[in-house]
Tab-separated table of N, CA and C in Angstrom:
chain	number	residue	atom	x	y	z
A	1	UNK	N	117.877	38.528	-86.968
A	1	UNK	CA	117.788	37.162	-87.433
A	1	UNK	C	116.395	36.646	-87.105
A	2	UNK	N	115.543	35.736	-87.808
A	2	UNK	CA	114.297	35.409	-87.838
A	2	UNK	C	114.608	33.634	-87.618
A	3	UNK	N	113.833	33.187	-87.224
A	3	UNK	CA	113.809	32.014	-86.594
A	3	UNK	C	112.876	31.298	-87.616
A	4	UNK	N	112.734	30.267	-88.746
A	4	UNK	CA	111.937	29.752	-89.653
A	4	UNK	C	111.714	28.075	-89.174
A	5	UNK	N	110.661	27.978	-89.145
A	5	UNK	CA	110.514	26.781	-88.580
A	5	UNK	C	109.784	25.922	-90.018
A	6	UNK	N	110.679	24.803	-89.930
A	6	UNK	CA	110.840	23.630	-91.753
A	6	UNK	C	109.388	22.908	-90.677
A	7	UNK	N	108.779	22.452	-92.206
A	7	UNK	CA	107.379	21.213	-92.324
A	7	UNK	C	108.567	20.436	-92.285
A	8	UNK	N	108.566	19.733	-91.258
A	8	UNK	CA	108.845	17.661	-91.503
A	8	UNK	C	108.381	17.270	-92.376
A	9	UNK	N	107.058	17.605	-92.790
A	9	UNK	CA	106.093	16.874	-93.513
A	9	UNK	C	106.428	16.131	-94.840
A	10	UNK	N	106.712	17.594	-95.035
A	10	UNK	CA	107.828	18.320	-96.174
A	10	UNK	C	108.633	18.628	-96.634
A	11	UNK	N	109.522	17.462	-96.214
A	11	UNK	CA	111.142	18.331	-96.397
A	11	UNK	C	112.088	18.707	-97.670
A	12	UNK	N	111.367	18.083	-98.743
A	12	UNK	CA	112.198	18.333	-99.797
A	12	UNK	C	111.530	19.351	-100.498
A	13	UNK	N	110.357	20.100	-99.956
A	13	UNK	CA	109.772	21.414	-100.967
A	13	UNK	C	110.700	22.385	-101.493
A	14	UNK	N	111.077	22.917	-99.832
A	14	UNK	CA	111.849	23.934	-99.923
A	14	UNK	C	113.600	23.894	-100.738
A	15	UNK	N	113.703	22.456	-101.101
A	15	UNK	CA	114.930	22.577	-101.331
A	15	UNK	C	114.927	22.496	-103.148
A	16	UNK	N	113.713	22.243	-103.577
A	16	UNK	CA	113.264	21.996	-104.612
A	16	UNK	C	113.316	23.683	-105.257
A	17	UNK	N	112.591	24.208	-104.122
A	17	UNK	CA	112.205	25.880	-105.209
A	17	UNK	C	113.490	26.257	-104.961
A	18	UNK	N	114.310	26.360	-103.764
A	18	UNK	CA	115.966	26.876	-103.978
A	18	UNK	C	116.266	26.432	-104.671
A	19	UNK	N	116.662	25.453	-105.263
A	19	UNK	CA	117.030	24.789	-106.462
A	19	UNK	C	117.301	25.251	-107.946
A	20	UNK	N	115.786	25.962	-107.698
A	20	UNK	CA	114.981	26.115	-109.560
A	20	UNK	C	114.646	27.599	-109.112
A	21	UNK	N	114.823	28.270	-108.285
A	21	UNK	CA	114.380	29.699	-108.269
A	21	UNK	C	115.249	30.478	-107.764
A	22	UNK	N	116.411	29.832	-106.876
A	22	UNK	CA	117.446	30.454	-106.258
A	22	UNK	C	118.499	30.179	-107.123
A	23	UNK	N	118.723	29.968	-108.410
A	23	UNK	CA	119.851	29.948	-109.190
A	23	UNK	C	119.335	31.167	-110.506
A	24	UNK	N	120.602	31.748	-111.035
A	24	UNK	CA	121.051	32.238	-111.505
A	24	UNK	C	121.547	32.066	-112.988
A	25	UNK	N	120.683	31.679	-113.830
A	25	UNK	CA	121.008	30.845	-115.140
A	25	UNK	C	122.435	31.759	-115.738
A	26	UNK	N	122.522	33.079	-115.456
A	26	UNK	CA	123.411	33.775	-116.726
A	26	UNK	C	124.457	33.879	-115.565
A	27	UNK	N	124.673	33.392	-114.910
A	27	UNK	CA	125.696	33.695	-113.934
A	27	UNK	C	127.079	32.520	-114.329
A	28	UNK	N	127.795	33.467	-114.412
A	28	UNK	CA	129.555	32.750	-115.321
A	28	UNK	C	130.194	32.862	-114.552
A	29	UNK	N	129.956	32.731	-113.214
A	29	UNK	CA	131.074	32.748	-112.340
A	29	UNK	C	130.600	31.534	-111.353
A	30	UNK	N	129.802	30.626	-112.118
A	30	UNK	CA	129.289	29.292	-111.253
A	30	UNK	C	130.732	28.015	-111.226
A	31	UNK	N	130.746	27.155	-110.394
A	31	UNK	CA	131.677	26.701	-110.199
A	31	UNK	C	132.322	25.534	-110.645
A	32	UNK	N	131.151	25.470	-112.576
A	32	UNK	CA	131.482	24.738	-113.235
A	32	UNK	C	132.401	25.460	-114.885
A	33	UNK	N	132.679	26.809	-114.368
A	33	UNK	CA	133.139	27.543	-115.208
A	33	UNK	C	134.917	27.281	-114.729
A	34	UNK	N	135.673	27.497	-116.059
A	34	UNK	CA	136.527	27.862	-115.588
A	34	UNK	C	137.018	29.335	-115.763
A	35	UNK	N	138.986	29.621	-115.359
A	35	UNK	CA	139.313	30.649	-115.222
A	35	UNK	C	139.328	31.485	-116.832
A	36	UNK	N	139.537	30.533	-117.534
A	36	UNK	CA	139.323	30.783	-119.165
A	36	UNK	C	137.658	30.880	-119.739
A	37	UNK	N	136.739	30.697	-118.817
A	37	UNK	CA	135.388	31.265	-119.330
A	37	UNK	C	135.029	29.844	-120.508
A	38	UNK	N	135.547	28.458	-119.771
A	38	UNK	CA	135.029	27.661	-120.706
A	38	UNK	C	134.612	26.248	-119.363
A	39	UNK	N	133.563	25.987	-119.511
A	39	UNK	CA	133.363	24.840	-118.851
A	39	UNK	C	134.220	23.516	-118.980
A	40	UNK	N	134.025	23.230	-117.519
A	40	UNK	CA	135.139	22.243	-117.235
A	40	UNK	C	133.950	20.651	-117.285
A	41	UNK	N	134.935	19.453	-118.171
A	41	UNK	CA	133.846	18.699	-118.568
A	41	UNK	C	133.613	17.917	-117.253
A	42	UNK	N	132.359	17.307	-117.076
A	42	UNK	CA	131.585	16.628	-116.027
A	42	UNK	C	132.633	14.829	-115.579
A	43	UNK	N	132.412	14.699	-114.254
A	43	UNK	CA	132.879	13.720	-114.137
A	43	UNK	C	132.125	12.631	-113.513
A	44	UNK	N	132.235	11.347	-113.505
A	44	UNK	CA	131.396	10.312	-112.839
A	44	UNK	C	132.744	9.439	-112.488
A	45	UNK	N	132.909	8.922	-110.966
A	45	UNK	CA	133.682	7.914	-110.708
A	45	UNK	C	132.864	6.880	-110.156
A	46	UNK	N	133.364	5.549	-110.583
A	46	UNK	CA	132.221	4.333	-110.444
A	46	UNK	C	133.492	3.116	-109.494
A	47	UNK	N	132.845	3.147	-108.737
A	47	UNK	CA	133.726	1.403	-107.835
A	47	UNK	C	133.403	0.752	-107.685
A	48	UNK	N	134.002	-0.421	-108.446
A	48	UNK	CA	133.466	-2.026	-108.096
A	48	UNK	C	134.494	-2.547	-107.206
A	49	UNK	N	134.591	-3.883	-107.016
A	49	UNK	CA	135.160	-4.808	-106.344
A	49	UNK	C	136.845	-4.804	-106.889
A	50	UNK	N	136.480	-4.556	-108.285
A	50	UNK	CA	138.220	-4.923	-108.805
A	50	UNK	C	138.853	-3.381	-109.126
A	51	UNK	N	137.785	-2.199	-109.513
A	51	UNK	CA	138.685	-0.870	-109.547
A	51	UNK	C	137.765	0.335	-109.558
A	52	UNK	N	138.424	1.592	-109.906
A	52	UNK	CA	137.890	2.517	-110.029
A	52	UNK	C	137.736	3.079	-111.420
A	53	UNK	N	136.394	3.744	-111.780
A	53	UNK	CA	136.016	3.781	-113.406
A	53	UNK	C	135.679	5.346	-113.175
A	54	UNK	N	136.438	6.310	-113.810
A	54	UNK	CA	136.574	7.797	-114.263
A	54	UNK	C	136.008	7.472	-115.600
A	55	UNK	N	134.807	8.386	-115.563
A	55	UNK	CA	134.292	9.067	-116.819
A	55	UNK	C	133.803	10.361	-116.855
A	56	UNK	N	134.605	10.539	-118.105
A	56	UNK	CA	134.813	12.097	-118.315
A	56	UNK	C	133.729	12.262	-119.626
A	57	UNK	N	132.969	13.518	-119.201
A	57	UNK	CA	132.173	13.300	-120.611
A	57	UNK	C	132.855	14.669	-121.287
A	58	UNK	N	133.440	14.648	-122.542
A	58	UNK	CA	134.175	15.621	-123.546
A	58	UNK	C	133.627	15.140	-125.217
A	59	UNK	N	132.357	15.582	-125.662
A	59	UNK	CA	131.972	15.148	-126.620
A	59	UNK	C	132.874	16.290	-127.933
A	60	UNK	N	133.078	15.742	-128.832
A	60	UNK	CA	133.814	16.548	-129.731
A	60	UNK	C	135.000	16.591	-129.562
A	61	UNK	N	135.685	15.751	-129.138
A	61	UNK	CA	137.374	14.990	-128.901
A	61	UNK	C	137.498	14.316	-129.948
A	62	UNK	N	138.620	14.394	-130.061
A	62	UNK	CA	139.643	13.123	-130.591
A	62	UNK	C	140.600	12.210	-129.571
A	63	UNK	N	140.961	11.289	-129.306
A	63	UNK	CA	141.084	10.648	-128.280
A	63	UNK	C	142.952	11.056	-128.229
A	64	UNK	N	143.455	11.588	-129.221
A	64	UNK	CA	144.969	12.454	-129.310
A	64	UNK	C	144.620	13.530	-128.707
A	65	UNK	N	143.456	14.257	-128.555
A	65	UNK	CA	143.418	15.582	-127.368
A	65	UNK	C	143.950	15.144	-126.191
A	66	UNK	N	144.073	14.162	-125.905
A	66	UNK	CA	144.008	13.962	-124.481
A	66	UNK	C	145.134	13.566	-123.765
A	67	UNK	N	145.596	13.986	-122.555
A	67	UNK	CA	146.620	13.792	-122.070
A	67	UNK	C	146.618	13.222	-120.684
A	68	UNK	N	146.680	11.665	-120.344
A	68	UNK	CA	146.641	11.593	-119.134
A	68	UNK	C	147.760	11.520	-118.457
A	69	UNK	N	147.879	11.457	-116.896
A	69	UNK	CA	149.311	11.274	-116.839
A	69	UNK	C	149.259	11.210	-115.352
A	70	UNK	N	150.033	10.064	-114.682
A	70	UNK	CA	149.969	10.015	-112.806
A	70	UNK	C	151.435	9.867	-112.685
A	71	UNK	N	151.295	11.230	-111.757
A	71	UNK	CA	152.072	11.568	-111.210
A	71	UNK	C	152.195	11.561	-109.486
A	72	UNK	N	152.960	10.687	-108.302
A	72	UNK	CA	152.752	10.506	-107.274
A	72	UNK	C	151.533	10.703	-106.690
A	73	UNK	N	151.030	9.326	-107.385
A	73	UNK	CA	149.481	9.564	-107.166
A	73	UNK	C	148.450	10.485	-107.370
A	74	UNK	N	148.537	11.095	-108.264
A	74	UNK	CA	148.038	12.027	-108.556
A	74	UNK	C	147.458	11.981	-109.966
A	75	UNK	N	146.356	11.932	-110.795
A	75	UNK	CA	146.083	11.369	-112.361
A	75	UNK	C	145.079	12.480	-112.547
A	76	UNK	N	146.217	13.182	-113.402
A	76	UNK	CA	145.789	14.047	-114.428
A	76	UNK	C	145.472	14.423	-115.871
A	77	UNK	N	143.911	14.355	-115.815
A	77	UNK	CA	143.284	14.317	-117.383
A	77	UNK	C	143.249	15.787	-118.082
A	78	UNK	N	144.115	16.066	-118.855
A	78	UNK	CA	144.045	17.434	-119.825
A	78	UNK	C	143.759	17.597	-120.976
A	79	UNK	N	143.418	18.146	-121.616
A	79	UNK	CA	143.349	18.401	-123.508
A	79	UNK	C	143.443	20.331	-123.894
A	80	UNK	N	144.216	20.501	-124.985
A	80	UNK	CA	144.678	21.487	-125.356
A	80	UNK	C	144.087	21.796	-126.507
A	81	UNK	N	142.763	21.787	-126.714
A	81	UNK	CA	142.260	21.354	-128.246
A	81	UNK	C	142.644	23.200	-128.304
A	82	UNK	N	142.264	23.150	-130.059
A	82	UNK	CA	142.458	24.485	-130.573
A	82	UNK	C	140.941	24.085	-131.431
A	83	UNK	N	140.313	25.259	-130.926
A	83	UNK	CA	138.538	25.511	-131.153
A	83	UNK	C	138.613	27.095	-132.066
A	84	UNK	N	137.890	26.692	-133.313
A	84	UNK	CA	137.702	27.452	-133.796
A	84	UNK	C	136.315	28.106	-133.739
A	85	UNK	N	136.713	29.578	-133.764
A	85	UNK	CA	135.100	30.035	-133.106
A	85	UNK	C	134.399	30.300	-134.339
A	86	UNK	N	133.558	29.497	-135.162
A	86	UNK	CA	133.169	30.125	-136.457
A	86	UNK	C	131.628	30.583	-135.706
A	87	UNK	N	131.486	31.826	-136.367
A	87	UNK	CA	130.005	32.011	-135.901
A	87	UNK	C	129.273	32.624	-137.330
A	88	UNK	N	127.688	31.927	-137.752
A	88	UNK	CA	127.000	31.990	-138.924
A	88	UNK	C	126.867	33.705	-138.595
A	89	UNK	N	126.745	34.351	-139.868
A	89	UNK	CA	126.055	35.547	-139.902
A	89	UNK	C	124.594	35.552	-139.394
A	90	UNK	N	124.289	36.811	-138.513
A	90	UNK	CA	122.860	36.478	-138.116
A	90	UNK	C	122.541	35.955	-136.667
A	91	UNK	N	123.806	35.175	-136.225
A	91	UNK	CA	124.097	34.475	-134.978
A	91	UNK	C	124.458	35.085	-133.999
A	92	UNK	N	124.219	35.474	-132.478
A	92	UNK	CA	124.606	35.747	-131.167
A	92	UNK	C	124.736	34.957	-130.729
A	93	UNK	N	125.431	34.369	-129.642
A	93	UNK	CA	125.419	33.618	-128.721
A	93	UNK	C	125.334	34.653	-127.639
A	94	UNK	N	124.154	34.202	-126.466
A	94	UNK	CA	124.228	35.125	-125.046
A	94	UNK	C	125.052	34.124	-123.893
A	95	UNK	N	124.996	32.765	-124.172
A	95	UNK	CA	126.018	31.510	-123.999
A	95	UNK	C	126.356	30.616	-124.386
A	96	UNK	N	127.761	30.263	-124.459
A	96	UNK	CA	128.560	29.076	-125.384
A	96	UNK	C	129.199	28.203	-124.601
A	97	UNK	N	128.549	27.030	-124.540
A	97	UNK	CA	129.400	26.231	-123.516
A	97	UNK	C	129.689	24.929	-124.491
A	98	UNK	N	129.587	24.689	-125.486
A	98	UNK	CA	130.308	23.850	-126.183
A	98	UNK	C	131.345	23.763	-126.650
A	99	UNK	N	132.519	24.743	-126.065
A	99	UNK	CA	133.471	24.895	-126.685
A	99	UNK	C	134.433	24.353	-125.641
A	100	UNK	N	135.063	23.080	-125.230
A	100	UNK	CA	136.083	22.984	-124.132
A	100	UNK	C	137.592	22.979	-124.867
A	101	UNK	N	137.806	24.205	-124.892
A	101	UNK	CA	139.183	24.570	-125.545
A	101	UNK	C	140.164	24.145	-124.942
A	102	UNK	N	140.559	24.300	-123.600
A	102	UNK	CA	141.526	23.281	-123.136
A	102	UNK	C	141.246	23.197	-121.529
A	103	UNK	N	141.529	22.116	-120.519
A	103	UNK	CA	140.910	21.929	-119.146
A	103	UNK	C	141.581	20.933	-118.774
A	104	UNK	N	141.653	20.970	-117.609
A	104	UNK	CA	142.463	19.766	-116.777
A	104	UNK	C	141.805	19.599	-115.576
A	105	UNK	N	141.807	18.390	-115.506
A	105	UNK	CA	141.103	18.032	-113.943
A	105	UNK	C	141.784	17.204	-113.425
A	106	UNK	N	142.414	17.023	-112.053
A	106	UNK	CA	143.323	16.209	-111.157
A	106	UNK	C	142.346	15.428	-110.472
A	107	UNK	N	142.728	14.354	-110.022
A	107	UNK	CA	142.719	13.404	-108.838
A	107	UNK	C	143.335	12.692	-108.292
A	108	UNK	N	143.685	12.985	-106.759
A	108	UNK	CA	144.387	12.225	-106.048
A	108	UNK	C	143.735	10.553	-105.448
A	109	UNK	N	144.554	9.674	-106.155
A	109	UNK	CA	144.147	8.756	-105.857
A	109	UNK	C	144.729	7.815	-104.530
A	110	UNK	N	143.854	6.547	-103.929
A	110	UNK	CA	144.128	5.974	-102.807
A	110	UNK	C	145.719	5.196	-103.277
A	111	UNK	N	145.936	4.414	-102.335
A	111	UNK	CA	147.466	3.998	-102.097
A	111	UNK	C	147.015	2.950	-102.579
A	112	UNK	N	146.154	2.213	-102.804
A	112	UNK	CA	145.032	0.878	-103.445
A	112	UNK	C	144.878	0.721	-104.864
A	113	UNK	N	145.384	1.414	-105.461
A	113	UNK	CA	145.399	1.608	-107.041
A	113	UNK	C	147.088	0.975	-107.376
A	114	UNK	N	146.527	0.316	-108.665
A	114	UNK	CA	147.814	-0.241	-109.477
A	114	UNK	C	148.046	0.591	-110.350
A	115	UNK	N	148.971	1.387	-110.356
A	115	UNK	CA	149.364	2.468	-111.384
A	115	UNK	C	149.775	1.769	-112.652
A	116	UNK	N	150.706	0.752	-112.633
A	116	UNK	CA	150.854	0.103	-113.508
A	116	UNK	C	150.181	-0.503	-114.636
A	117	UNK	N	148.926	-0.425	-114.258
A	117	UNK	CA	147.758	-1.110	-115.218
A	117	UNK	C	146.535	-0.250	-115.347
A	118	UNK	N	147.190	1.164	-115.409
A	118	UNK	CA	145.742	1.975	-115.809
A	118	UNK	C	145.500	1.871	-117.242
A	119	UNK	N	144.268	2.085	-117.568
A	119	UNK	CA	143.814	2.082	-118.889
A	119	UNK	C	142.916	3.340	-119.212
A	120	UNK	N	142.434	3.572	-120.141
A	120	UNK	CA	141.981	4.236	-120.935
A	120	UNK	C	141.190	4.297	-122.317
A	121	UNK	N	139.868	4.338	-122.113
A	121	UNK	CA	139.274	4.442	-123.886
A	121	UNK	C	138.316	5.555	-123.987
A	122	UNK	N	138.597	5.814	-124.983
A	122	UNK	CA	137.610	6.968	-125.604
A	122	UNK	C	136.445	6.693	-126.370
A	123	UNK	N	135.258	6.435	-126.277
A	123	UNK	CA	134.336	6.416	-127.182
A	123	UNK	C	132.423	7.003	-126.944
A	124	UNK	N	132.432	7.268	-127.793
A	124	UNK	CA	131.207	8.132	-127.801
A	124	UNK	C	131.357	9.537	-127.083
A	125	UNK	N	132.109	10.627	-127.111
A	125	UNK	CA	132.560	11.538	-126.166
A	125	UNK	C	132.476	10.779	-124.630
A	126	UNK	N	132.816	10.052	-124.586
A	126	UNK	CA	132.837	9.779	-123.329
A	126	UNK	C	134.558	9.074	-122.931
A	127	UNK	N	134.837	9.806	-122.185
A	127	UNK	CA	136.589	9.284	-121.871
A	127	UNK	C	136.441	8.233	-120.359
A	128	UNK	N	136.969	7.057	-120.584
A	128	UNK	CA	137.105	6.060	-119.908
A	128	UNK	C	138.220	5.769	-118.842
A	129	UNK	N	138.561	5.842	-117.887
A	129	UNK	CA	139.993	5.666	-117.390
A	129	UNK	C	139.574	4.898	-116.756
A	130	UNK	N	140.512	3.554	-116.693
A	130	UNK	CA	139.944	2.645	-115.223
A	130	UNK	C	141.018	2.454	-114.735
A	131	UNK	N	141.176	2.291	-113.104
A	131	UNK	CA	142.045	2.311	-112.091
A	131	UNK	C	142.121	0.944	-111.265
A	132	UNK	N	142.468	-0.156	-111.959
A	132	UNK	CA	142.442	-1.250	-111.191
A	132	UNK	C	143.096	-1.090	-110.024
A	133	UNK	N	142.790	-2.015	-109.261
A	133	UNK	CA	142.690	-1.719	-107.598
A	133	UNK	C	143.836	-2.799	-107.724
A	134	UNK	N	144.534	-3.016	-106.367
A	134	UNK	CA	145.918	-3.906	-106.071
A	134	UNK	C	144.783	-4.939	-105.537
A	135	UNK	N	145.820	-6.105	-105.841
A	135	UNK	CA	144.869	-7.252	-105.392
A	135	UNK	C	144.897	-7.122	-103.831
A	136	UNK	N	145.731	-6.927	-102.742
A	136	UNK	CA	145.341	-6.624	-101.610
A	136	UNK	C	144.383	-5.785	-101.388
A	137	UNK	N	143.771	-4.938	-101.762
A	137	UNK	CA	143.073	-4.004	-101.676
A	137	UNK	C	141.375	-4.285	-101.995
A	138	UNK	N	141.667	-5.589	-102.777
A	138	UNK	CA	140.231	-6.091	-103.354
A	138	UNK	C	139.580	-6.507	-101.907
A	139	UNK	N	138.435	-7.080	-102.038
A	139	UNK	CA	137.969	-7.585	-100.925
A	139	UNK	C	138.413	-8.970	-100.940
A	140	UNK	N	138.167	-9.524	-99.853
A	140	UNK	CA	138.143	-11.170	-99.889
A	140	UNK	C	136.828	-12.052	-99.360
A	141	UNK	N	136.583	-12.982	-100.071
A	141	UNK	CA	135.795	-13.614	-99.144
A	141	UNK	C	135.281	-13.631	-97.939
A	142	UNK	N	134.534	-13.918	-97.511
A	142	UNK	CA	134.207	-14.755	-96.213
A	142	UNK	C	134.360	-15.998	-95.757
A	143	UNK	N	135.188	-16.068	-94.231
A	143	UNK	CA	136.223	-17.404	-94.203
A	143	UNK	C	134.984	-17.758	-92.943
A	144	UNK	N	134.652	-19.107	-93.426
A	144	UNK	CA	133.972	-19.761	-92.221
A	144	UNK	C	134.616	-20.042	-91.362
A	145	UNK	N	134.772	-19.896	-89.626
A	145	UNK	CA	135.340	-20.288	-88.932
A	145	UNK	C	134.824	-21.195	-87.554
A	146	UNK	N	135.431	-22.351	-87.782
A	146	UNK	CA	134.994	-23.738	-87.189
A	146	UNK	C	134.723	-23.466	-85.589
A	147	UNK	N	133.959	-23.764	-84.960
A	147	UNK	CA	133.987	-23.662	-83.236
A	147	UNK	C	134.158	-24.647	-82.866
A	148	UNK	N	134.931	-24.914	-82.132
A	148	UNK	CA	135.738	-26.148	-81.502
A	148	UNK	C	134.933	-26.032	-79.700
């Protein structure tokens, strides 16, 4: 074992060239693949004051692909599309990741969520779920308190 001593100076060099030189572009066993050899679509969760905002980016949906569904806390986004593989004469692909034929992604959510009033919209490939929060759960004000 060798002992490497990091620039302070510098600390984000080295994490920069691992980054961009220590990856593996043709490598299909990265951990945005799935077990079906089709990428699983990207997620962003956003929290404000009143809930939680899931966005799923799945461009090339129809908003009937989609299946959400919470189950003891648990909200699960799936789609079963049927992808046809047409390929032009002349054409290879060495990788195809536009094809999300079917994928599911879970999340377990807090005890702070109103199940009752989840929502959902689809637009621009972009899938929307929002998770309003229980009004206990919101924040409250700040209570001035008098000194006597």
């Amino acid at each position: 074992m060798t002992l490497v001593k990091r620039n302070e100076d510098f600390p984000m060099w080295p994490s920069i060239f691992n980054d961009f030189f220590g990856r593996n572009f043709l490598d299909f066993t990265s951990k945005n693949f799935s077990a079906t050899n089709t990428t699983l679509p990207s997620v962003n969760i956003i929290e404000d004051n009143d809930q939680f905002m899931v966005e799923l980016a799945a461009p090339g949906f129809e908003k009937t692909d989609f299946n959400i569904e919470l189950n003891n806390n648990v909200l699960t986004i799936s789609s079963d599309k049927k992808v046809e593989n047409e390929t032009k004469e002349g054409e290879c692909y060495s990788r195809k990741e536009f094809s999300y034929q079917s994928f599911s992604r879970s999340f377990t959510l807090p005890n702070t969520i109103d199940g009752e009033r989840i929502g959902a919209k689809y637009d621009q490939g972009i899938l929307k779920v929002s998770l309003p929060k229980k009004d206990e759960a919101k924040p409250k004000p700040a209570i001035q308190i008098a000194i006597e």
